[in-house]
Each structure stands twice: as structure tokens, then as C-alpha cells.
Coordinates of C-alpha atoms in Angstrom, one line a residue:
X1 CA -10.5 1.8 25.0
X2 CA -12.5 0.2 27.5
X3 CA -16.5 -0.4 27.7
X4 CA -17.7 0.1 31.3
X5 CA -21.4 -0.2 31.6
X6 CA -23.9 -0.6 34.5
X7 CA -24.7 -4.5 34.7
X8 CA -28.2 -5.6 34.8
X9 CA -29.4 -7.8 38.2
X10 CA -31.6 -9.9 36.5
X11 CA -30.8 -13.3 35.9
X12 CA -27.5 -13.0 38.3
X13 CA -29.2 -14.8 41.4
X14 CA -27.6 -18.4 41.9
X15 CA -29.7 -21.3 40.8
X16 CA -32.5 -22.6 43.4
X17 CA -34.6 -26.0 43.7
X18 CA -35.0 -27.2 40.1
X19 CA -32.5 -25.1 38.7
X20 CA -34.8 -22.0 38.3
X21 CA -33.1 -18.2 38.6
X22 CA -35.5 -16.1 40.5
X23 CA -35.4 -12.5 40.1
X24 CA -35.2 -10.4 42.9
X25 CA -38.4 -8.7 44.9
X26 CA -39.0 -6.4 47.3
X27 CA -39.9 -8.7 50.0
X28 CA -43.6 -8.6 49.4
X29 CA -44.0 -12.5 49.6
X30 CA -45.5 -12.6 46.2
X31 CA -44.3 -14.8 43.4
X32 CA -42.1 -13.2 40.7
X33 CA -43.3 -12.8 37.2
X34 CA -42.3 -15.4 35.2
X35 CA -40.0 -13.0 33.2
X36 CA -38.0 -10.4 34.4
X37 CA -37.3 -7.3 32.2
X38 CA -33.4 -6.9 31.5
X39 CA -31.1 -4.2 30.3
X40 CA -31.2 -5.4 26.9
X41 CA -35.2 -5.2 27.2
X42 CA -34.2 -1.2 27.7
X43 CA -32.5 -1.1 24.6
X44 CA -28.5 -1.7 26.2
X45 CA -26.6 -4.8 25.0
X46 CA -23.8 -5.4 27.4
X47 CA -22.6 -8.0 24.8
X48 CA -22.5 -5.6 21.9
X49 CA -20.2 -3.2 23.3
X50 CA -17.9 -6.1 25.0
X51 CA -17.7 -7.0 21.1
X52 CA -16.8 -4.1 20.1
X53 CA -14.0 -3.7 22.5
X54 CA -12.4 -7.0 21.3
X55 CA -12.7 -5.9 17.6
X56 CA -10.7 -3.1 18.6
X57 CA -8.0 -4.3 20.9
X58 CA -5.6 -4.7 17.8
X59 CA -5.8 -1.3 16.8
X60 CA -5.5 0.2 20.3
X61 CA -2.0 -1.9 20.9
X62 CA -0.8 -0.2 17.9
X63 CA -0.8 2.9 19.5
X64 CA 0.8 1.6 22.7
X65 CA 3.9 3.7 24.1
X66 CA 6.6 2.2 26.7
X67 CA 5.2 4.6 29.5
X68 CA 1.8 2.6 29.0
X69 CA 1.2 0.3 32.0
X70 CA -1.4 -2.6 32.1
X71 CA -4.2 -3.4 29.6
X72 CA -7.5 -2.7 28.4
X73 CA -10.4 -3.5 30.6
X74 CA -9.3 -1.3 33.9
X75 CA -11.3 1.4 35.8
X76 CA -8.4 3.7 34.8
X77 CA -5.6 3.9 32.2
X78 CA -2.3 3.9 33.8
X79 CA 0.7 5.9 32.3
X80 CA 4.1 6.3 33.9
X81 CA 5.4 9.7 33.4
X82 CA 9.2 9.7 32.7
X83 CA 10.2 12.8 35.3
X84 CA 13.9 12.3 34.7
X85 CA 13.5 14.0 31.1
X86 CA 12.1 17.3 32.6
X87 CA 13.5 19.9 35.2
X88 CA 10.1 21.2 35.5
X89 CA 7.4 19.3 33.6
X90 CA 3.9 20.8 33.0
X91 CA 1.1 18.9 32.2
X92 CA -1.0 20.0 29.4
X93 CA -5.0 18.9 28.6
X94 CA -7.5 19.5 26.0
X95 CA -11.0 18.0 25.4
X96 CA -13.1 18.5 22.2
X97 CA -15.5 16.8 19.6
X98 CA -16.2 16.8 15.8
X99 CA -18.9 18.4 16.0
X100 CA -22.0 18.1 12.8
X101 CA -19.5 16.7 10.5
X102 CA -20.6 13.3 12.3
X103 CA -23.9 13.8 10.6
X104 CA -22.0 13.5 6.9
X105 CA -20.2 10.4 8.3
X106 CA -24.0 8.6 9.4
X107 CA -25.6 9.5 6.1
X108 CA -22.6 8.0 3.9
X109 CA -22.3 5.1 6.5
X110 CA -18.3 5.8 6.4
X111 CA -17.3 6.0 10.1
X112 CA -13.4 5.4 10.0
X113 CA -12.0 8.5 9.3
X114 CA -14.0 10.8 11.9
X115 CA -11.7 9.5 14.6
X116 CA -8.8 11.1 13.1
X117 CA -10.8 14.1 12.9
X118 CA -11.4 13.6 16.8
X119 CA -7.7 13.2 17.5
X120 CA -6.7 15.8 15.3
X121 CA -8.8 18.7 17.3
X122 CA -7.5 17.3 20.5
X123 CA -3.3 17.0 19.7
X124 CA -3.0 19.9 17.8
X125 CA -4.3 22.2 20.7
X126 CA -1.8 20.4 23.1
X127 CA 1.0 21.0 20.8
X128 CA 0.1 24.8 20.3
X129 CA 1.6 25.5 23.5
X130 CA 4.4 23.0 22.8
X131 CA 3.5 19.9 24.8
X132 CA 4.1 16.4 23.5
X133 CA 0.5 14.5 23.3
X134 CA 1.3 11.4 25.5
X135 CA -2.2 9.9 25.7
X136 CA -6.0 10.3 24.9
X137 CA -9.3 9.2 26.3
X138 CA -12.3 8.8 24.2
X139 CA -16.0 8.5 24.7
X140 CA -18.7 7.3 22.0
X141 CA -22.2 7.4 22.8
X142 CA -24.7 6.0 20.4
X143 CA -28.2 5.1 20.1
X144 CA -27.5 1.4 19.5
X145 CA -24.1 -0.2 19.8
X146 CA -23.3 -2.1 16.5
X147 CA -19.6 -3.9 17.1
X148 CA -18.8 -3.2 13.6
X149 CA -19.5 0.4 13.5
X150 CA -18.1 1.3 16.6
X151 CA -15.1 -0.8 15.8
X152 CA -14.9 1.2 12.7
X153 CA -15.1 4.4 14.6
X154 CA -12.5 3.5 17.2
X155 CA -10.1 2.2 14.4
X156 CA -10.1 5.7 12.8
X157 CA -9.3 7.2 16.6
X158 CA -6.5 4.6 16.7
X159 CA -5.1 5.6 13.7
X160 CA -4.9 9.4 14.7
X161 CA -3.4 8.5 17.7
X162 CA -0.7 6.6 15.7
X163 CA -0.4 9.9 13.6
X164 CA -0.1 12.0 16.6
X165 CA 2.2 9.8 18.4
X166 CA 0.3 9.5 21.3
X167 CA -1.3 6.0 23.3
X168 CA -4.7 5.4 23.2
X169 CA -5.1 4.7 27.0
X170 CA -8.7 4.4 27.2
X171 CA -12.1 5.3 27.2
X172 CA -16.3 4.5 27.2
X173 CA -18.6 3.3 24.9
X174 CA -22.4 4.3 26.0
X175 CA -25.4 3.2 24.4
X176 CA -28.1 5.6 25.1
X177 CA -31.6 4.3 23.3
X178 CA -34.4 6.9 23.4
X179 CA -31.9 9.5 23.8
X180 CA -30.4 9.0 20.4
X181 CA -31.6 7.1 17.3
X182 CA -29.9 3.6 16.8
X183 CA -28.1 5.2 13.7
X184 CA -26.8 8.3 15.7
X185 CA -23.8 8.5 17.5
X186 CA -21.6 11.3 19.3
X187 CA -17.8 11.2 19.9
X188 CA -15.5 13.3 22.1
X189 CA -11.8 12.8 23.8
X190 CA -9.7 14.5 26.2
X191 CA -5.8 14.4 25.9
X192 CA -3.1 15.0 28.0
X193 CA 0.4 16.0 26.7
X194 CA 3.6 17.5 28.7
X195 CA 6.1 20.0 28.0
X196 CA 9.1 21.9 29.8
X197 CA 8.0 24.9 31.8
X198 CA 10.8 26.9 30.1
X199 CA 9.9 25.5 26.7
X200 CA 6.1 26.9 26.5
X201 CA 5.0 28.5 23.7
X202 CA 2.8 31.6 24.2
X203 CA 2.3 35.2 22.9
X204 CA 4.9 36.3 25.1
X205 CA 7.6 34.8 23.0
X206 CA 6.1 36.8 19.8
X207 CA 8.3 40.0 18.8
X208 CA 8.3 42.4 15.9
X209 CA 10.3 41.2 12.8
X210 CA 9.1 37.7 13.5
X211 CA 7.9 35.6 10.4
X212 CA 4.5 34.1 9.9
X213 CA 4.7 30.6 8.5
X214 CA 1.2 28.7 7.2
X215 CA 0.6 25.1 7.1
X216 CA -1.8 23.8 4.7
X217 CA -5.1 22.3 5.7
X218 CA -6.3 18.9 4.3
X219 CA -9.8 20.9 3.6
X220 CA -12.4 22.0 6.1
X221 CA -11.4 19.7 8.8
X222 CA -13.8 19.9 11.3
X223 CA -15.3 23.3 11.8
X224 CA -18.4 25.3 10.2
X225 CA -20.3 22.2 9.3
X226 CA -23.7 23.1 10.3
X227 CA -23.0 25.9 7.9
X228 CA -22.0 23.6 5.2
X229 CA -24.9 21.4 5.7
X230 CA -27.2 24.6 5.3
X231 CA -25.9 25.9 2.3
X232 CA -24.9 22.7 0.3
X233 CA -27.3 20.1 1.6
X234 CA -30.0 22.4 2.6
X235 CA -30.9 25.2 0.4
X236 CA -28.3 24.1 -2.4
X237 CA -30.2 20.6 -2.7
X238 CA -27.1 18.8 -3.2
X239 CA -26.6 15.4 -3.0
X240 CA -23.7 13.6 -1.2
X241 CA -23.1 11.3 -3.9
X242 CA -22.5 13.7 -6.5
X243 CA -19.1 13.8 -8.3
X244 CA -17.8 17.4 -8.2
X245 CA -15.2 18.0 -11.1
X246 CA -13.2 20.9 -9.2
X247 CA -12.5 18.4 -6.5
X248 CA -10.3 16.0 -8.7
X249 CA -10.1 12.3 -8.9
X250 CA -13.8 11.6 -9.2
X251 CA -14.3 12.7 -5.9
X252 CA -18.0 12.9 -4.4
X253 CA -19.1 15.9 -2.6
X254 CA -19.5 13.6 0.3
X255 CA -15.9 12.5 0.1
X256 CA -14.7 15.9 0.4
X257 CA -16.5 16.9 3.3
X258 CA -15.3 13.5 5.0
X259 CA -11.6 14.3 4.1
X260 CA -9.7 13.7 7.5
X261 CA -8.5 16.8 9.6
X262 CA -4.4 17.1 9.2
X263 CA -2.8 16.1 12.3
X264 CA 0.4 18.4 12.7
X265 CA 1.4 17.5 16.3
X266 CA 4.4 15.6 15.2
X267 CA 5.8 17.7 12.7
X268 CA 5.4 21.0 15.0
X269 CA 7.3 19.2 17.6
X270 CA 9.8 18.4 15.1
X271 CA 9.9 22.3 14.1
X272 CA 10.0 23.4 17.7
X273 CA 13.3 21.0 18.0
X274 CA 14.9 22.4 14.9
X275 CA 13.7 26.1 14.8
X276 CA 13.0 29.2 17.0
X277 CA 9.6 28.7 17.3
X278 CA 7.7 31.4 19.0
X279 CA 4.1 30.4 19.1
X280 CA 1.8 28.1 17.2
X281 CA -1.7 28.6 16.3
X282 CA -4.2 26.0 15.6
X283 CA -7.0 27.2 13.3
X284 CA -10.3 25.8 14.2
X285 CA -13.6 27.7 14.9
X286 CA -13.1 31.2 14.6
X287 CA -11.0 30.9 11.3
X288 CA -7.9 32.5 10.8
X289 CA -8.1 35.7 12.6
X290 CA -10.2 34.6 15.3
X291 CA -7.3 31.9 16.4
X292 CA -4.2 33.9 15.3
X293 CA -5.3 36.7 17.6
X294 CA -5.0 34.3 20.5
X295 CA -1.3 34.1 20.3
X296 CA -0.7 37.9 19.7
X297 CA 0.6 40.2 22.5
X298 CA -1.0 43.6 22.6
X299 CA 1.8 45.5 21.2
X300 CA 2.3 43.8 18.1
X301 CA -0.3 42.8 15.1
X302 CA 0.0 39.9 12.5
X303 CA -0.2 40.7 8.8
X304 CA -1.5 37.7 6.5
X305 CA -1.2 38.1 3.0
X306 CA -4.1 36.1 1.1
X307 CA -2.3 36.4 -2.4
X308 CA 0.6 33.7 -0.9
X309 CA -2.0 30.9 -1.3
X310 CA -5.4 29.5 -3.0
X311 CA -7.9 28.0 -0.9
X312 CA -9.2 24.5 -1.8
X313 CA -12.0 24.2 -4.1
X314 CA -14.7 23.4 -1.5
X315 CA -14.3 26.7 -0.1
X316 CA -15.1 28.5 -3.4
X317 CA -18.1 26.2 -3.8
X318 CA -19.7 26.9 -0.1
X319 CA -19.2 30.5 -0.8
X320 CA -20.7 30.4 -4.1
X321 CA -23.5 28.3 -3.4
X322 CA -24.4 30.2 0.1
X323 CA -23.3 33.7 -1.5
X324 CA -21.5 34.1 1.6
X325 CA -19.2 37.0 2.2
X326 CA -15.6 37.2 2.8
X327 CA -15.7 37.9 6.5
X328 CA -18.2 35.6 7.3
X329 CA -16.2 32.8 5.4
X330 CA -13.1 33.7 7.3
X331 CA -14.7 33.7 10.6
X332 CA -15.9 30.3 10.1
X333 CA -13.4 28.4 8.0
X334 CA -9.8 27.5 7.8
X335 CA -9.6 28.7 4.1
X336 CA -6.9 26.5 3.6
X337 CA -4.7 26.8 6.6
X338 CA -4.8 24.5 9.5
X339 CA -1.8 25.5 11.5
X340 CA 0.5 28.9 12.0
X341 CA 3.9 29.3 13.5
X342 CA 5.4 32.5 14.2
X343 CA 9.1 32.0 13.8
X344 CA 12.2 34.2 14.4
X345 CA 13.2 36.1 11.0
X346 CA 16.6 34.4 11.6
X347 CA 14.9 30.6 11.6
X348 CA 12.4 31.2 8.8
X349 CA 14.2 29.3 6.1
X350 CA 15.4 26.5 8.6
X351 CA 11.6 26.3 9.5
X352 CA 10.4 26.0 6.1
X353 CA 12.9 23.4 4.9
X354 CA 12.0 21.4 8.0
X355 CA 8.4 21.2 7.3
X356 CA 9.2 20.7 3.5
X357 CA 10.9 17.7 4.5
X358 CA 8.4 16.2 6.6
X359 CA 5.7 16.6 3.4
X360 CA 4.1 19.7 4.9
X361 CA 2.9 22.2 2.4
X362 CA 4.2 25.2 4.3
X363 CA 4.8 28.9 3.0
X364 CA 5.7 32.1 4.7
X365 CA 2.6 34.0 4.8
X366 CA 3.4 37.0 6.6
X367 CA 5.1 39.2 9.4
X368 CA 4.9 40.6 12.9
X369 CA 4.4 44.5 13.0
X370 CA 4.1 47.0 15.7
X371 CA 0.5 47.2 16.5
X372 CA -2.5 46.6 19.3
X373 CA -2.7 42.8 19.1
X374 CA -4.7 42.6 15.9
X375 CA -4.8 40.1 12.7
X376 CA -4.6 42.3 9.5
X377 CA -5.8 40.1 6.4
X378 CA -4.3 41.9 3.2
X379 CA -4.4 41.0 -0.5
X380 CA -6.9 38.6 -2.3
X381 CA -6.8 34.8 -2.5
X382 CA -5.9 33.6 -6.1
X383 CA -8.9 32.5 -7.8
X384 CA -9.6 29.8 -10.7

């Protein structure tokens, strides 16, 4: 992560007679005012940004890959792509943010987990086409740069990159006084990956008879938080510090809502190497039907059996508090599944064994049948 800011010209002139520095004037001939206006007077502290970068350097270095060239602080991050590993390398890119989950983090003053969410949203989109995430660039915009807070956010991003196996190649921290409140911030990132052209995963590979495998989510992940906040914190008048018995481990509502998004990238890459994977679907906005349909050809349907899993208690809480209908829940939230893999029937057991061996809670959730490119949700979730 780098911090690149426009530097103020005030106070940058060489010393004149007597050692006083004179601000630049437009040549009017009039003496300059005794005190010039600085960038800091406008609410931007270059020093604070530089301090935040210093606090982050050790974390960023932990994400370094052999292909990374140079160090932090340059105008661009450099990455040497080893083209000898591929016959026809295809670069994949993805960009995303975290959304209004950040409001919860800001209210709880917990900032070291949302960076993991950010990385997950980007790299799990990359791996959905079969690409290995190579590097990520981040962007943090805040009303006031508080070095320790920015370092916490950046530490979460670095942690996410380590989990995904990609380098945190660089980024930008921008101070926006007057646009954001001092305690507000927003974050986004862009990632780049690579995949052999012949190994790109897509709907073209999906066939009748294939098996649909589900991978459990860690909770809400990073979607639907505007509805969550409206239902639980608005109309529901719930407090973030209230302990919810159903969550277990004396977890508060706020802690549950800030559970980091599961990063599947390395698990999926291992799965691709070990089994005949046809396609992957990352479940984000749009829920299970809205994302699984994106990897179906027009001549098949995906049957997803709800009775094969039980969503986490947080989904029941949201639905009951908001009196939300099932279709709306499934169109907004992941309902306990963060990633789908469609694999050949012959490799279904191998795929499940591979994921289980890596500690991923995975199960056969359905199958691919003849159809018209739709997702058929059947059965009912186990409750209670």
C-alpha cells in the first residue's frame, strides 16, 4: 500500500535573507500575508498518511510473492509475470468494495476485519473463472487519516491477501475532509489473476448429470447490509452490543455482523487441480439463484435442495425481525453458502474429499438436469 498525495507548495521555498520562508505570490508586488494557508489547514495531513504507511509495511511484506519487484512507495507496483508457466496466459481482473458493512465496523470501532471482506469479494470472483489471484491494489478514502486506524484497515487487507496467496502490490490512502466525516471511510480494491486459456471455467463446460457442491459461508459475508441495518438496527431497535444466545460463544450482534467473509481462492485452486471442475459460482449480491444462474448454459437447470443444509442463526434472526419472505431472503443473502462448484459426477467424491481435507465444510447440494438455464430451489431448510 502506498500513500500518494498532492503536496502543498506552502513553505517549500528556499530561505531568503533573514531565514524567513516566503509564500509564492502572483507577482502583484504586495507583501505576502504573515501566515500562508497549508494543506493541513484544509484538513489533509500528509504526515499522518506517511505514518500510516510506515505502520503497514511489515504487514504488506508478508504478502510478497517472488514475482513482486521493488518496494512500497513507487508510483506503480511492478509484478513480473512468469509466462513460461503458460502456453496462452489470460489475465483476469475484478474490482469490488465492502458496502455498508463498513458502517457496522465504524460504529463498533473495529477496523481489522473489513479488509479481509474486501479481499474476499475480489479474489473469489477471480477464482470463479479458474484464475489464480496474483496481486491486489487497494484504495482507502477517509474523512481524516488516523494512522493507527488506517493501519488496522490495511492489516486486514494484508491478512486477506495472505489467505488468498496474492501480493498486496500497492494502493492509495486519500483524505477527504468535507466529503466524509472524520470517522468515516470507504474501501475498494482491484485484483489481477492469471489462468491458462484452455482451463478457463465457464458455463460452456457444464453438462447434464454434473453434481452441484456447496461450500458453507462464514455468515452474511458482505452482502445485504443495508437491509440488515434497516431490519435489526432501525425498525428492530437492536443494539450491537447485545449478546444473542443463538449465536453461541457469548457473541454479540455486532461481532456476528462483522464476521469476516470466507476466502475460498486457495481451496478452489486446489479443487481445480484435483478434480474435474466445470464451473464455480461465488455467491454475493443476488443470493444463490442470482449467482448460480450465471454459470448455467441455456439447455440445463441447476437443482438446489435446501434440505441438505441449515443456514446460520443470523439469517433466521433477520427474517423473523423483518418479516421477510423467503424469495426476498434468497435474492439478498447467501443463506449459508458462499461458493458453488459444479463437478463431473465421476469426480464428486474426490472433490468433496479434497475440500474436507482442507477444512472446508462442503456437501452435495444438487445436480444439473435438462432445462432452460434456470435455478430450481427445492425442499425446505432444517429449522431450530
